[in-house]
């Protein structure tokens, strides 16, 4: 890791103060603790990290170094990028596609690609695209992709008949991920797992793939899934922070205050085009976030009302906590890996968000 600064199109960047804003920072030690914490409870192939949360092959390499050799992807582009980076050992595209030719090309090129299928059409697409291995995707409660659990056996039989290798089943309980009532989450989770186990009985195979950051601990308790597809745990966001998980915020959106009003607000240079907003506004310690417009985040700036936080000034740099990691990261070209304190910080590496876009 560099200590003399990081080359970029902005010149050499050594200190956080040199980073042009708005910018995404990843705090190296917090990231490492998150990766360690997860790898201890879900070691090796028990975790198939989902790269859609960070879209960075550099970060995926860190996950590989923590022992996870297989990855989950949401797009063909993510699969291609991982393979090009030497991380295509065992990729699961946990999503349906109707044109699988680029995946077939990856397989020809030496990648191992397993594709989720939930219909006759997606099975046919896998066959004609040259994909050889599939999982039957089962709906376990989230109204999104996946066949009914009782249809899984028939689809598996059809896939086998067409010459595909069926490695097992997957089901994603996304409707439970940020459910804050842990009793409700646990109860609904048990129902989802009954459906997944039923589908697996009908399909067979060595893989039962499921889960995410919000339910990984239930998977450890419950034991139906052979692997968990968590992704957000590495960087985290304020939606997951509410669940009290043992992961820290390692991702911050650094911005600069560009205007201050004597009437009690200030404006930072990071708006809707820097933040994924589907989970609401980002947060800023000590300040209320009033609203975001395209290029601006307007924050309360009256120290008397916000736990004695200091007012910001024009030129102050402030770090927002993103509300939803995945759609935030994909808006940015790079992640700046940093370490240190406000008085003594270092920029260690610059990681392109190279799996972004389609
Ligand atoms: C199919 C699938 N699996 C796993 C995940 C991982 O979830 P998380 O990033 O919340 O850990 C997602 C996220 O949306 C997903 O769509």
mmCIF file of C-alpha atoms and ligand atoms in Angstrom:
data_model
loop_
_atom_site.group_PDB
_atom_site.id
_atom_site.type_symbol
_atom_site.label_atom_id
_atom_site.label_comp_id
_atom_site.label_asym_id
_atom_site.label_seq_id
_atom_site.Cartn_x
_atom_site.Cartn_y
_atom_site.Cartn_z
ATOM 1 C CA UNK A 1 0.000 0.000 0.000
ATOM 2 C CA UNK A 2 1.389 3.373 -1.028
ATOM 3 C CA UNK A 3 2.594 5.820 1.589
ATOM 4 C CA UNK A 4 3.770 8.505 -0.823
ATOM 5 C CA UNK A 5 0.422 9.241 -2.307
ATOM 6 C CA UNK A 6 -1.738 7.845 -5.045
ATOM 7 C CA UNK A 7 -1.504 8.832 -8.700
ATOM 8 C CA UNK A 8 -4.758 10.035 -10.228
ATOM 9 C CA UNK A 9 -5.987 12.349 -12.944
ATOM 10 C CA UNK A 10 -5.921 15.051 -10.242
ATOM 11 C CA UNK A 11 -2.183 14.538 -9.702
ATOM 12 C CA UNK A 12 -0.687 12.775 -6.689
ATOM 13 C CA UNK A 13 -3.129 12.561 -3.815
ATOM 14 C CA UNK A 14 -1.501 11.913 -0.428
ATOM 15 C CA UNK A 15 -3.850 13.444 2.128
ATOM 16 C CA UNK A 16 -7.621 13.376 2.434
ATOM 17 C CA UNK A 17 -7.500 17.171 2.041
ATOM 18 C CA UNK A 18 -6.144 16.648 -1.514
ATOM 19 C CA UNK A 19 -9.106 14.529 -2.637
ATOM 20 C CA UNK A 20 -11.474 16.451 -4.919
ATOM 21 C CA UNK A 21 -15.064 16.306 -3.632
ATOM 22 C CA UNK A 22 -17.629 14.866 -3.709
ATOM 23 C CA UNK A 23 -15.748 11.591 -3.191
ATOM 24 C CA UNK A 24 -16.280 8.219 -1.598
ATOM 25 C CA UNK A 25 -13.807 7.329 1.153
ATOM 26 C CA UNK A 26 -13.305 3.827 2.484
ATOM 27 C CA UNK A 27 -11.612 3.630 5.868
ATOM 28 C CA UNK A 28 -9.183 0.745 5.523
ATOM 29 C CA UNK A 29 -9.147 -0.460 9.143
ATOM 30 C CA UNK A 30 -12.966 -0.442 9.391
ATOM 31 C CA UNK A 31 -13.227 -2.339 6.109
ATOM 32 C CA UNK A 32 -10.699 -4.915 7.305
ATOM 33 C CA UNK A 33 -12.569 -5.394 10.587
ATOM 34 C CA UNK A 34 -15.822 -5.955 8.695
ATOM 35 C CA UNK A 35 -14.183 -8.481 6.377
ATOM 36 C CA UNK A 36 -12.569 -10.281 9.337
ATOM 37 C CA UNK A 37 -15.779 -10.365 11.366
ATOM 38 C CA UNK A 38 -17.722 -11.938 8.516
ATOM 39 C CA UNK A 39 -14.961 -14.367 7.491
ATOM 40 C CA UNK A 40 -14.801 -15.690 11.072
ATOM 41 C CA UNK A 41 -18.482 -16.665 11.166
ATOM 42 C CA UNK A 42 -18.940 -17.539 7.490
ATOM 43 C CA UNK A 43 -15.507 -18.742 6.376
ATOM 44 C CA UNK A 44 -14.461 -19.724 2.854
ATOM 45 C CA UNK A 45 -17.283 -20.962 0.667
ATOM 46 C CA UNK A 46 -19.901 -20.348 3.404
ATOM 47 C CA UNK A 47 -19.901 -16.750 2.117
ATOM 48 C CA UNK A 48 -20.287 -15.917 -1.559
ATOM 49 C CA UNK A 49 -19.861 -12.120 -1.324
ATOM 50 C CA UNK A 50 -22.212 -10.130 -3.528
ATOM 51 C CA UNK A 51 -20.142 -7.598 -5.481
ATOM 52 C CA UNK A 52 -23.137 -5.461 -6.463
ATOM 53 C CA UNK A 53 -22.717 -3.604 -3.157
ATOM 54 C CA UNK A 54 -19.223 -2.277 -3.979
ATOM 55 C CA UNK A 55 -18.616 -2.937 -7.680
ATOM 56 C CA UNK A 56 -14.857 -2.940 -7.205
ATOM 57 C CA UNK A 57 -12.498 -5.741 -8.198
ATOM 58 C CA UNK A 58 -9.940 -4.354 -5.707
ATOM 59 C CA UNK A 59 -12.391 -4.827 -2.880
ATOM 60 C CA UNK A 60 -13.388 -8.248 -4.231
ATOM 61 C CA UNK A 61 -9.690 -9.181 -4.120
ATOM 62 C CA UNK A 62 -9.648 -8.272 -0.414
ATOM 63 C CA UNK A 63 -12.645 -10.565 0.086
ATOM 64 C CA UNK A 64 -10.799 -13.309 -1.805
ATOM 65 C CA UNK A 65 -7.814 -12.743 0.506
ATOM 66 C CA UNK A 66 -10.183 -13.361 3.421
ATOM 67 C CA UNK A 67 -10.857 -16.815 1.987
ATOM 68 C CA UNK A 68 -13.965 -16.353 -0.170
ATOM 69 C CA UNK A 69 -13.216 -17.757 -3.618
ATOM 70 C CA UNK A 70 -16.691 -17.589 -5.154
ATOM 71 C CA UNK A 71 -18.652 -14.385 -5.824
ATOM 72 C CA UNK A 72 -22.255 -13.426 -6.417
ATOM 73 C CA UNK A 73 -22.983 -10.953 -9.211
ATOM 74 C CA UNK A 74 -26.120 -9.197 -10.412
ATOM 75 C CA UNK A 75 -25.061 -8.327 -13.959
ATOM 76 C CA UNK A 76 -23.147 -9.893 -16.822
ATOM 77 C CA UNK A 77 -20.746 -6.961 -16.702
ATOM 78 C CA UNK A 78 -19.869 -7.748 -13.069
ATOM 79 C CA UNK A 79 -19.126 -11.361 -14.080
ATOM 80 C CA UNK A 80 -16.932 -10.205 -16.966
ATOM 81 C CA UNK A 81 -15.047 -7.733 -14.781
ATOM 82 C CA UNK A 82 -14.358 -10.299 -12.061
ATOM 83 C CA UNK A 83 -13.109 -12.842 -14.578
ATOM 84 C CA UNK A 84 -10.846 -10.256 -16.233
ATOM 85 C CA UNK A 85 -9.423 -9.491 -12.771
ATOM 86 C CA UNK A 86 -8.614 -13.176 -12.194
ATOM 87 C CA UNK A 87 -11.553 -13.685 -9.823
ATOM 88 C CA UNK A 88 -13.742 -15.857 -12.046
ATOM 89 C CA UNK A 89 -13.128 -19.096 -10.159
ATOM 90 C CA UNK A 90 -16.814 -19.629 -9.250
ATOM 91 C CA UNK A 91 -19.309 -16.904 -10.176
ATOM 92 C CA UNK A 92 -23.034 -17.017 -9.483
ATOM 93 C CA UNK A 93 -25.187 -14.634 -11.509
ATOM 94 C CA UNK A 94 -28.059 -14.436 -9.017
ATOM 95 C CA UNK A 95 -30.378 -12.890 -11.548
ATOM 96 C CA UNK A 96 -32.337 -13.864 -14.637
ATOM 97 C CA UNK A 97 -31.050 -13.105 -18.131
ATOM 98 C CA UNK A 98 -32.596 -13.783 -21.519
ATOM 99 C CA UNK A 99 -29.430 -13.361 -23.560
ATOM 100 C CA UNK A 100 -26.663 -15.436 -22.012
ATOM 101 C CA UNK A 101 -24.196 -15.361 -24.912
ATOM 102 C CA UNK A 102 -21.657 -13.183 -23.100
ATOM 103 C CA UNK A 103 -21.798 -15.614 -20.174
ATOM 104 C CA UNK A 104 -21.213 -18.520 -22.575
ATOM 105 C CA UNK A 105 -18.162 -16.656 -23.883
ATOM 106 C CA UNK A 106 -16.873 -16.288 -20.325
ATOM 107 C CA UNK A 107 -17.251 -20.034 -19.770
ATOM 108 C CA UNK A 108 -15.324 -20.677 -23.016
ATOM 109 C CA UNK A 109 -12.685 -18.350 -21.615
ATOM 110 C CA UNK A 110 -12.216 -20.421 -18.472
ATOM 111 C CA UNK A 111 -14.594 -18.762 -15.989
ATOM 112 C CA UNK A 112 -16.959 -20.909 -13.939
ATOM 113 C CA UNK A 113 -20.395 -19.318 -14.258
ATOM 114 C CA UNK A 114 -23.594 -20.538 -12.640
ATOM 115 C CA UNK A 115 -26.771 -18.799 -13.711
ATOM 116 C CA UNK A 116 -30.065 -18.407 -11.834
ATOM 117 C CA UNK A 117 -33.076 -19.629 -13.827
ATOM 118 C CA UNK A 118 -36.750 -19.480 -12.879
ATOM 119 C CA UNK A 119 -38.645 -20.288 -16.114
ATOM 120 C CA UNK A 120 -38.569 -22.300 -19.314
ATOM 121 C CA UNK A 121 -37.410 -19.151 -21.128
ATOM 122 C CA UNK A 122 -34.417 -18.533 -18.865
ATOM 123 C CA UNK A 123 -33.426 -22.222 -19.094
ATOM 124 C CA UNK A 124 -33.538 -21.966 -22.881
ATOM 125 C CA UNK A 125 -31.472 -18.770 -22.747
ATOM 126 C CA UNK A 126 -28.830 -20.552 -20.634
ATOM 127 C CA UNK A 127 -28.674 -23.430 -23.129
ATOM 128 C CA UNK A 128 -28.516 -21.270 -26.254
ATOM 129 C CA UNK A 129 -26.018 -18.891 -24.649
ATOM 130 C CA UNK A 130 -23.585 -21.675 -23.818
ATOM 131 C CA UNK A 131 -23.907 -21.610 -20.017
ATOM 132 C CA UNK A 132 -23.498 -25.071 -18.549
ATOM 133 C CA UNK A 133 -24.430 -24.716 -14.878
ATOM 134 C CA UNK A 134 -27.553 -23.286 -13.256
ATOM 135 C CA UNK A 135 -29.321 -22.860 -9.924
ATOM 136 C CA UNK A 136 -33.108 -22.914 -9.727
ATOM 137 C CA UNK A 137 -34.133 -19.506 -8.362
ATOM 138 C CA UNK A 138 -37.046 -19.842 -5.947
ATOM 139 C CA UNK A 139 -39.340 -17.107 -4.689
ATOM 140 C CA UNK A 140 -39.171 -17.192 -0.887
ATOM 141 C CA UNK A 141 -41.218 -14.081 -0.129
ATOM 142 C CA UNK A 142 -39.779 -11.096 -1.985
ATOM 143 C CA UNK A 143 -42.085 -10.290 -4.901
ATOM 144 C CA UNK A 144 -39.306 -10.345 -7.478
ATOM 145 C CA UNK A 145 -37.668 -13.183 -9.424
ATOM 146 C CA UNK A 146 -37.953 -16.886 -8.591
ATOM 147 C CA UNK A 147 -40.362 -19.727 -9.330
ATOM 148 C CA UNK A 148 -42.853 -21.119 -6.802
ATOM 149 C CA UNK A 149 -41.114 -23.586 -4.490
ATOM 150 C CA UNK A 150 -43.312 -26.444 -5.737
ATOM 151 C CA UNK A 151 -42.332 -25.707 -9.368
ATOM 152 C CA UNK A 152 -38.604 -26.002 -8.680
ATOM 153 C CA UNK A 153 -38.392 -29.778 -9.248
ATOM 154 C CA UNK A 154 -40.013 -29.599 -12.684
ATOM 155 C CA UNK A 155 -37.747 -26.765 -13.791
ATOM 156 C CA UNK A 156 -34.704 -28.692 -12.561
ATOM 157 C CA UNK A 157 -35.824 -31.757 -14.514
ATOM 158 C CA UNK A 158 -36.266 -29.658 -17.653
ATOM 159 C CA UNK A 159 -32.843 -28.045 -17.214
ATOM 160 C CA UNK A 160 -31.244 -31.487 -16.806
ATOM 161 C CA UNK A 161 -33.057 -32.772 -19.866
ATOM 162 C CA UNK A 162 -31.641 -29.853 -21.849
ATOM 163 C CA UNK A 163 -28.117 -30.822 -20.803
ATOM 164 C CA UNK A 164 -27.559 -28.286 -17.997
ATOM 165 C CA UNK A 165 -25.887 -29.164 -14.725
ATOM 166 C CA UNK A 166 -28.225 -28.140 -11.868
ATOM 167 C CA UNK A 167 -26.047 -27.244 -8.869
ATOM 168 C CA UNK A 168 -28.968 -26.623 -6.488
ATOM 169 C CA UNK A 169 -31.281 -23.752 -5.555
ATOM 170 C CA UNK A 170 -31.141 -20.122 -4.564
ATOM 171 C CA UNK A 171 -33.710 -17.830 -2.915
ATOM 172 C CA UNK A 172 -33.306 -14.245 -1.764
ATOM 173 C CA UNK A 173 -35.351 -13.012 1.211
ATOM 174 C CA UNK A 174 -34.753 -9.344 0.355
ATOM 175 C CA UNK A 175 -38.055 -8.264 1.937
ATOM 176 C CA UNK A 176 -36.530 -9.060 5.352
ATOM 177 C CA UNK A 177 -33.123 -7.429 4.979
ATOM 178 C CA UNK A 178 -33.787 -4.148 6.768
ATOM 179 C CA UNK A 179 -36.738 -5.299 8.903
ATOM 180 C CA UNK A 180 -35.931 -3.723 12.256
ATOM 181 C CA UNK A 181 -38.148 -5.887 14.457
ATOM 182 C CA UNK A 182 -35.864 -8.854 15.014
ATOM 183 C CA UNK A 183 -38.693 -11.163 16.199
ATOM 184 C CA UNK A 184 -40.715 -10.454 13.080
ATOM 185 C CA UNK A 185 -37.622 -10.884 10.932
ATOM 186 C CA UNK A 186 -36.803 -14.224 12.568
ATOM 187 C CA UNK A 187 -40.350 -15.556 12.201
ATOM 188 C CA UNK A 188 -40.711 -14.543 8.545
ATOM 189 C CA UNK A 189 -37.214 -15.867 7.899
ATOM 190 C CA UNK A 190 -38.227 -19.315 9.177
ATOM 191 C CA UNK A 191 -41.094 -19.357 6.637
ATOM 192 C CA UNK A 192 -38.730 -18.388 3.813
ATOM 193 C CA UNK A 193 -36.349 -21.150 4.822
ATOM 194 C CA UNK A 194 -39.158 -23.722 4.839
ATOM 195 C CA UNK A 195 -39.876 -22.769 1.225
ATOM 196 C CA UNK A 196 -36.212 -22.911 0.282
ATOM 197 C CA UNK A 197 -35.699 -26.286 1.968
ATOM 198 C CA UNK A 198 -38.795 -27.665 0.233
ATOM 199 C CA UNK A 199 -37.491 -26.515 -3.158
ATOM 200 C CA UNK A 200 -34.103 -28.028 -2.395
ATOM 201 C CA UNK A 201 -35.704 -31.388 -1.573
ATOM 202 C CA UNK A 202 -37.292 -31.335 -5.029
ATOM 203 C CA UNK A 203 -34.136 -30.209 -6.863
ATOM 204 C CA UNK A 204 -31.177 -31.672 -4.958
ATOM 205 C CA UNK A 205 -27.627 -30.473 -5.591
ATOM 206 C CA UNK A 206 -24.824 -29.242 -3.364
ATOM 207 C CA UNK A 207 -25.726 -25.519 -3.315
ATOM 208 C CA UNK A 208 -28.440 -23.722 -1.349
ATOM 209 C CA UNK A 209 -27.595 -20.054 -1.822
ATOM 210 C CA UNK A 210 -29.466 -17.311 0.019
ATOM 211 C CA UNK A 211 -29.333 -14.312 2.302
ATOM 212 C CA UNK A 212 -27.660 -10.967 2.751
ATOM 213 C CA UNK A 213 -26.226 -8.682 5.393
ATOM 214 C CA UNK A 214 -29.532 -8.310 7.255
ATOM 215 C CA UNK A 215 -30.103 -12.057 7.646
ATOM 216 C CA UNK A 216 -26.623 -13.603 7.658
ATOM 217 C CA UNK A 217 -26.832 -14.333 11.398
ATOM 218 C CA UNK A 218 -30.185 -16.120 10.992
ATOM 219 C CA UNK A 219 -28.579 -18.278 8.324
ATOM 220 C CA UNK A 220 -25.851 -19.281 10.761
ATOM 221 C CA UNK A 221 -28.514 -20.245 13.339
ATOM 222 C CA UNK A 222 -30.852 -21.898 10.904
ATOM 223 C CA UNK A 223 -28.548 -23.887 8.666
ATOM 224 C CA UNK A 224 -30.612 -24.439 5.487
ATOM 225 C CA UNK A 225 -28.322 -22.382 3.245
ATOM 226 C CA UNK A 226 -24.960 -23.801 2.275
ATOM 227 C CA UNK A 227 -23.765 -20.286 1.409
ATOM 228 C CA UNK A 228 -24.784 -16.665 2.117
ATOM 229 C CA UNK A 229 -24.731 -13.913 -0.513
ATOM 230 C CA UNK A 230 -24.071 -10.889 1.737
ATOM 231 C CA UNK A 231 -22.452 -7.824 0.164
ATOM 232 C CA UNK A 232 -23.218 -4.624 2.095
ATOM 233 C CA UNK A 233 -21.424 -5.824 5.251
ATOM 234 C CA UNK A 234 -18.061 -4.631 3.846
ATOM 235 C CA UNK A 235 -18.959 -0.936 3.470
ATOM 236 C CA UNK A 236 -22.320 -0.623 5.308
ATOM 237 C CA UNK A 237 -24.924 2.164 5.244
ATOM 238 C CA UNK A 238 -27.318 3.915 7.611
ATOM 239 C CA UNK A 239 -30.199 1.518 6.824
ATOM 240 C CA UNK A 240 -28.130 -1.455 8.008
ATOM 241 C CA UNK A 241 -26.635 0.563 10.887
ATOM 242 C CA UNK A 242 -30.128 0.565 12.465
ATOM 243 C CA UNK A 243 -30.034 -3.228 12.875
ATOM 244 C CA UNK A 244 -27.158 -3.196 15.365
ATOM 245 C CA UNK A 245 -25.034 -5.598 13.302
ATOM 246 C CA UNK A 246 -21.372 -6.146 14.226
ATOM 247 C CA UNK A 247 -20.181 -4.228 11.145
ATOM 248 C CA UNK A 248 -18.975 -0.625 11.119
ATOM 249 C CA UNK A 249 -19.498 2.144 8.651
ATOM 250 C CA UNK A 250 -16.390 2.067 6.467
ATOM 251 C CA UNK A 251 -17.814 4.101 3.540
ATOM 252 C CA UNK A 252 -18.201 7.882 3.768
ATOM 253 C CA UNK A 253 -19.149 10.504 1.269
ATOM 254 C CA UNK A 254 -16.688 13.363 1.628
ATOM 255 C CA UNK A 255 -17.974 16.749 0.513
ATOM 256 C CA UNK A 256 -17.147 20.425 0.820
ATOM 257 C CA UNK A 257 -19.370 23.141 2.273
ATOM 258 C CA UNK A 258 -19.809 25.677 -0.528
ATOM 259 C CA UNK A 259 -22.253 28.124 1.054
ATOM 260 C CA UNK A 260 -23.429 29.057 4.545
ATOM 261 C CA UNK A 261 -26.520 31.033 5.447
ATOM 262 C CA UNK A 262 -26.698 33.132 8.599
ATOM 263 C CA UNK A 263 -30.286 31.911 8.871
ATOM 264 C CA UNK A 264 -29.155 28.502 10.092
ATOM 265 C CA UNK A 265 -28.288 26.287 7.154
ATOM 266 C CA UNK A 266 -25.290 25.312 5.069
ATOM 267 C CA UNK A 267 -24.881 23.700 1.673
ATOM 268 C CA UNK A 268 -22.495 20.834 0.838
ATOM 269 C CA UNK A 269 -21.519 19.963 -2.729
ATOM 270 C CA UNK A 270 -23.045 16.468 -2.802
ATOM 271 C CA UNK A 271 -26.598 16.078 -4.002
ATOM 272 C CA UNK A 272 -28.873 13.528 -5.577
ATOM 273 C CA UNK A 273 -26.217 12.744 -8.179
ATOM 274 C CA UNK A 274 -23.806 11.549 -5.477
ATOM 275 C CA UNK A 275 -26.191 9.560 -3.251
ATOM 276 C CA UNK A 276 -28.498 6.605 -3.847
ATOM 277 C CA UNK A 277 -31.723 7.939 -2.329
ATOM 278 C CA UNK A 278 -34.123 4.982 -2.257
ATOM 279 C CA UNK A 279 -33.520 4.543 1.501
ATOM 280 C CA UNK A 280 -33.939 8.272 2.162
ATOM 281 C CA UNK A 281 -31.464 11.018 2.929
ATOM 282 C CA UNK A 282 -27.861 10.349 3.936
ATOM 283 C CA UNK A 283 -26.901 11.346 7.494
ATOM 284 C CA UNK A 284 -24.338 13.776 8.822
ATOM 285 C CA UNK A 285 -23.272 13.568 12.465
ATOM 286 C CA UNK A 286 -24.340 16.636 14.435
ATOM 287 C CA UNK A 287 -26.460 18.134 11.670
ATOM 288 C CA UNK A 288 -29.925 17.571 10.345
ATOM 289 C CA UNK A 289 -30.070 16.883 6.634
ATOM 290 C CA UNK A 290 -32.859 19.127 5.328
ATOM 291 C CA UNK A 291 -33.006 18.076 1.700
ATOM 292 C CA UNK A 292 -30.920 17.206 -1.345
ATOM 293 C CA UNK A 293 -31.201 18.686 -4.811
ATOM 294 C CA UNK A 294 -29.188 17.678 -7.873
ATOM 295 C CA UNK A 295 -25.801 19.011 -6.747
ATOM 296 C CA UNK A 296 -26.519 20.191 -3.193
ATOM 297 C CA UNK A 297 -27.112 18.786 0.268
ATOM 298 C CA UNK A 298 -28.705 21.367 2.552
ATOM 299 C CA UNK A 299 -27.991 20.789 6.238
ATOM 300 C CA UNK A 300 -29.037 22.500 9.440
ATOM 301 C CA UNK A 301 -26.186 24.628 10.754
ATOM 302 C CA UNK A 302 -27.355 25.949 14.081
ATOM 303 C CA UNK A 303 -25.067 24.604 16.785
ATOM 304 C CA UNK A 304 -27.598 25.332 19.490
ATOM 305 C CA UNK A 305 -30.030 22.721 18.190
ATOM 306 C CA UNK A 306 -27.795 19.782 17.327
ATOM 307 C CA UNK A 307 -26.070 18.371 20.423
ATOM 308 C CA UNK A 308 -23.558 21.169 20.512
ATOM 309 C CA UNK A 309 -22.053 20.248 17.128
ATOM 310 C CA UNK A 310 -19.842 22.954 15.712
ATOM 311 C CA UNK A 311 -21.172 25.030 12.894
ATOM 312 C CA UNK A 312 -19.556 24.367 9.545
ATOM 313 C CA UNK A 313 -17.968 27.166 7.515
ATOM 314 C CA UNK A 314 -17.485 27.736 3.821
ATOM 315 C CA UNK A 315 -14.678 25.332 2.863
ATOM 316 C CA UNK A 316 -15.317 22.879 5.735
ATOM 317 C CA UNK A 317 -15.135 19.254 4.670
ATOM 318 C CA UNK A 318 -17.868 16.984 5.992
ATOM 319 C CA UNK A 319 -18.468 13.228 5.657
ATOM 320 C CA UNK A 320 -21.981 11.916 5.093
ATOM 321 C CA UNK A 321 -23.065 8.379 5.897
ATOM 322 C CA UNK A 322 -24.815 6.975 2.799
ATOM 323 C CA UNK A 323 -28.336 5.622 3.343
ATOM 324 C CA UNK A 324 -27.975 2.824 0.776
ATOM 325 C CA UNK A 325 -24.549 1.604 -0.230
ATOM 326 C CA UNK A 326 -25.206 -0.115 -3.592
ATOM 327 C CA UNK A 327 -26.894 2.718 -5.524
ATOM 328 C CA UNK A 328 -24.479 5.243 -3.974
ATOM 329 C CA UNK A 329 -21.268 3.488 -4.998
ATOM 330 C CA UNK A 330 -22.377 2.964 -8.574
ATOM 331 C CA UNK A 331 -22.683 6.756 -9.032
ATOM 332 C CA UNK A 332 -18.948 7.215 -8.408
ATOM 333 C CA UNK A 333 -15.827 6.522 -10.461
ATOM 334 C CA UNK A 334 -13.621 5.535 -7.545
ATOM 335 C CA UNK A 335 -13.262 4.633 -3.908
ATOM 336 C CA UNK A 336 -10.428 6.338 -2.026
ATOM 337 C CA UNK A 337 -8.925 3.959 0.527
ATOM 338 C CA UNK A 338 -7.795 6.053 3.479
ATOM 339 C CA UNK A 339 -6.530 5.685 7.022
ATOM 340 C CA UNK A 340 -5.738 7.852 9.991
ATOM 341 C CA UNK A 341 -7.271 10.660 11.969
ATOM 342 C CA UNK A 342 -8.377 14.138 10.953
ATOM 343 C CA UNK A 343 -4.958 15.486 11.996
ATOM 344 C CA UNK A 344 -2.886 12.712 10.492
ATOM 345 C CA UNK A 345 -4.506 10.970 7.578
ATOM 346 C CA UNK A 346 -3.184 9.139 4.520
ATOM 347 C CA UNK A 347 -4.579 8.126 1.176
ATOM 348 C CA UNK A 348 -3.521 4.516 0.669
ATOM 349 C CA UNK A 349 -5.041 3.488 -2.638
ATOM 350 C CA UNK A 350 -7.540 4.544 -5.275
ATOM 351 C CA UNK A 351 -9.896 1.788 -6.298
ATOM 352 C CA UNK A 352 -11.849 2.300 -9.531
ATOM 353 C CA UNK A 353 -15.513 1.333 -9.274
ATOM 354 C CA UNK A 354 -14.744 -0.772 -12.323
ATOM 355 C CA UNK A 355 -17.854 -2.970 -12.246
ATOM 356 C CA UNK A 356 -20.274 -0.028 -12.429
ATOM 357 C CA UNK A 357 -22.689 0.550 -15.297
ATOM 358 C CA UNK A 358 -24.232 -2.205 -17.373
HETATM 359 C C1 LIG B 1 -30.018 -11.725 -4.947
HETATM 360 C C2 LIG B 1 -29.336 -10.962 -3.864
HETATM 361 N N1 LIG B 1 -28.556 -11.637 -3.001
HETATM 362 C C3 LIG B 1 -27.879 -11.013 -2.016
HETATM 363 C C4 LIG B 1 -27.968 -9.637 -1.854
HETATM 364 C C5 LIG B 1 -27.066 -9.046 -0.812
HETATM 365 O O1 LIG B 1 -27.597 -8.218 0.041
HETATM 366 P P1 LIG B 1 -26.749 -7.215 0.973
HETATM 367 O O2 LIG B 1 -25.968 -6.296 0.118
HETATM 368 O O3 LIG B 1 -27.838 -6.537 1.627
HETATM 369 O O4 LIG B 1 -25.878 -8.019 1.821
HETATM 370 C C6 LIG B 1 -28.793 -8.903 -2.701
HETATM 371 C C7 LIG B 1 -28.963 -7.453 -2.504
HETATM 372 O O5 LIG B 1 -29.869 -6.800 -2.961
HETATM 373 C C8 LIG B 1 -29.486 -9.567 -3.744
HETATM 374 O O6 LIG B 1 -30.272 -8.909 -4.618
#
